Amino acid sequence: MLASYVAGAWHTAPDEGVVVVDAATGDPVAHVSATGLDAHRMVDHARRVGGPALRRLTFQERAAALRELATYLDAHKPAYHDLSLATGATRRDATGDIDGGIGTTFVFSSRGKRELPEGHLLADGDVEPIGKGGTFVGQHVYTPIPGVALQVNAFNFPVWGMLEKLAPAVLAGVPTIVKPATQTAYLTAAVVRDIIDSGALPEGALQLVCGGAGGLLDLLGGEDVIAFTGSAGTAAVLRGSNAVTRRAARFNAETDSLNCSILGPDAVAGTPEFDLYVKEIAREITTKAGQRCTCIRRALVPESLVDDVIAAVRARLDKVVVGNPRNATVTMGALVSLQQRDEVRDAVASLRRAAQVVYGDSMSVDPVDADATSGAFMAPVVLLCNDRDRSEPHEVEAFGPVTTLIPYRAPGDDVSELAVRGGGSLVGSIVSYDPDFVATVVAGAAPHHGRLLILDRDCAGESTGHGTPMPQLVHGGPGRAGGGEELGGMRAVKHFMQRTALQGSPGVIAALISGR
Ligand code: NAP
């Protein structure tokens, strides 16, 4: 039974709860239940103990605490990697989640050290002269919100998903309650236990709920932040809660998205960009078995290059070894659960109404070192949608190893019009060495995307890839992607702070800012 961390003590539910099983073997891993959990005590503890303790620290002390925390977790990460295998992730997949999460914490620590002031007040922009005589000025400042940050996270990044929100909240001086997705909560819980044991953060800075979020939302309001990652459906439920609609809790959503990757007409077979494009598609749909919110779901390809792309993607996917991630020869593990696999199969069936399968079979797989009936395995699937009027490829998210090729006419079509049919995305990529094509697509697609990767032979060596959010850059996107924003350097810290316009005499304002 996973314990929750509530008001300084570990709470174990008295009932059986939900049994979570190993994604690859079907063996039980943990029981998860929030029965008996006192939501009121948690919120109260965060507000009365965690918040004040964090706010007593200066920005610089919080940055130092984050470094101590990241160093501690880094030393303990082999245990997280072992545990992560039960989620279906390969060891390579786990690097993005575990090392990525710890790395993000290090980045926030060092950026905070470099960019935040010594004291407790963060100035925003310059002093605004208001009075003609210069005796009355304005200055925007940020201070930590006095409430709590409730994280509600998706199953696919149990470590990174928590740390990428925790690090900026700590820098801001705001306590966190984390509610991981039930399916992979055991991994988050293991890391939370180490965070508590590390002593790097003051008591109350982090609490954990394993199981349903229950009454927590009922207790939140204008002093608090709800930071959600998951499906658009759940985001709509939370966004419609009284906490948000009546009491004006801040709400940030990172949801699903039909991300595209666009191949430029110049990038014909034999060019470096063509190879980069194909490599990226194959890597995206097989990393974490395609269970990344940023995964390429729509591959927009010039009509004349479709056959070449299919052939090249097929050659790469033929080398993929699906199976138990504990077997070293396996390159693609399992989906997180049989239920998730069935949902992906259903989504592929919906896509097939508009598209034909040109690679793979969602219903058939022969996993290495595993049983296809008890493990949540699925082979990579590529579809081709030749009918540009169909909406399915732009609307149906198959959250697994699935992508759909969509041909466009070049010259003729404005490919950014196809890109924006996703209704707002976390990320898109443009793979081309033609600056005019790139400029046209960026102008059309940027307002509909949180991030755009322009991939070519010059940056490929250092590129972090289509699917990887970086702590320095914005993660989030408009419309279907949730309309939220995370990361993006120190902007992320401000999401947990209140911006206030101070007005007064220049001397008083300057003294407040400098902390003297
Ligand atoms: P989900 O079913 O929406 O669940 C997300 C979280 O919400 C889980 O912790 C879940 O808890 C919780 N939850 C569900 N109903 C709730 C309610 N009524 N009140 C409070 N919490 C509730 O999503 P998922 O299946 O875990 O994740 C897959 C989806 O997330 C995909 O669509 C993917 O695209 C999206 N995603 C987006 C991002 C991003 O950054 N944009 C990142 C990762 C995933 P339980 O598990 O206990 O039900």
Coordinates of C-alpha atoms in Angstrom, one line a residue, residues 149-155 161 165 176-181 211-213 216-217 220 225-231 234 238 251-254 486:
A149 CA 0.3 24.7 -5.4
L150 CA -1.7 21.5 -6.2
Q151 CA -0.1 19.4 -8.9
V152 CA -2.3 16.9 -10.6
N153 CA -0.1 14.9 -12.9
A154 CA -0.3 12.4 -15.8
F155 CA 1.0 8.8 -15.7
G161 CA 6.2 15.7 -14.2
K165 CA 6.6 22.0 -11.3
T176 CA 3.3 21.9 -3.1
I177 CA 0.8 19.1 -2.8
V178 CA 1.5 16.5 -5.5
K179 CA -1.1 14.1 -6.8
P180 CA 0.5 11.6 -9.2
A181 CA -1.6 9.5 -11.6
G211 CA -5.1 8.0 -4.9
G212 CA -8.0 10.4 -5.7
A213 CA -7.6 14.1 -5.2
L216 CA -8.6 19.0 -2.0
L217 CA -10.1 21.1 -4.8
L220 CA -8.6 25.8 -2.9
V225 CA -2.5 27.4 -8.0
I226 CA -3.7 24.2 -9.6
A227 CA -1.2 22.9 -12.1
F228 CA -2.7 20.1 -14.1
T229 CA -1.2 17.7 -16.7
G230 CA -3.3 15.1 -18.4
S231 CA -6.1 14.7 -20.8
T234 CA -10.0 15.9 -17.0
L238 CA -11.0 20.8 -13.1
F251 CA -5.3 27.1 -13.1
N252 CA -2.7 25.9 -15.6
A253 CA -3.4 23.0 -17.9
E254 CA -1.0 21.0 -20.1
E486 CA 5.2 25.9 -17.9

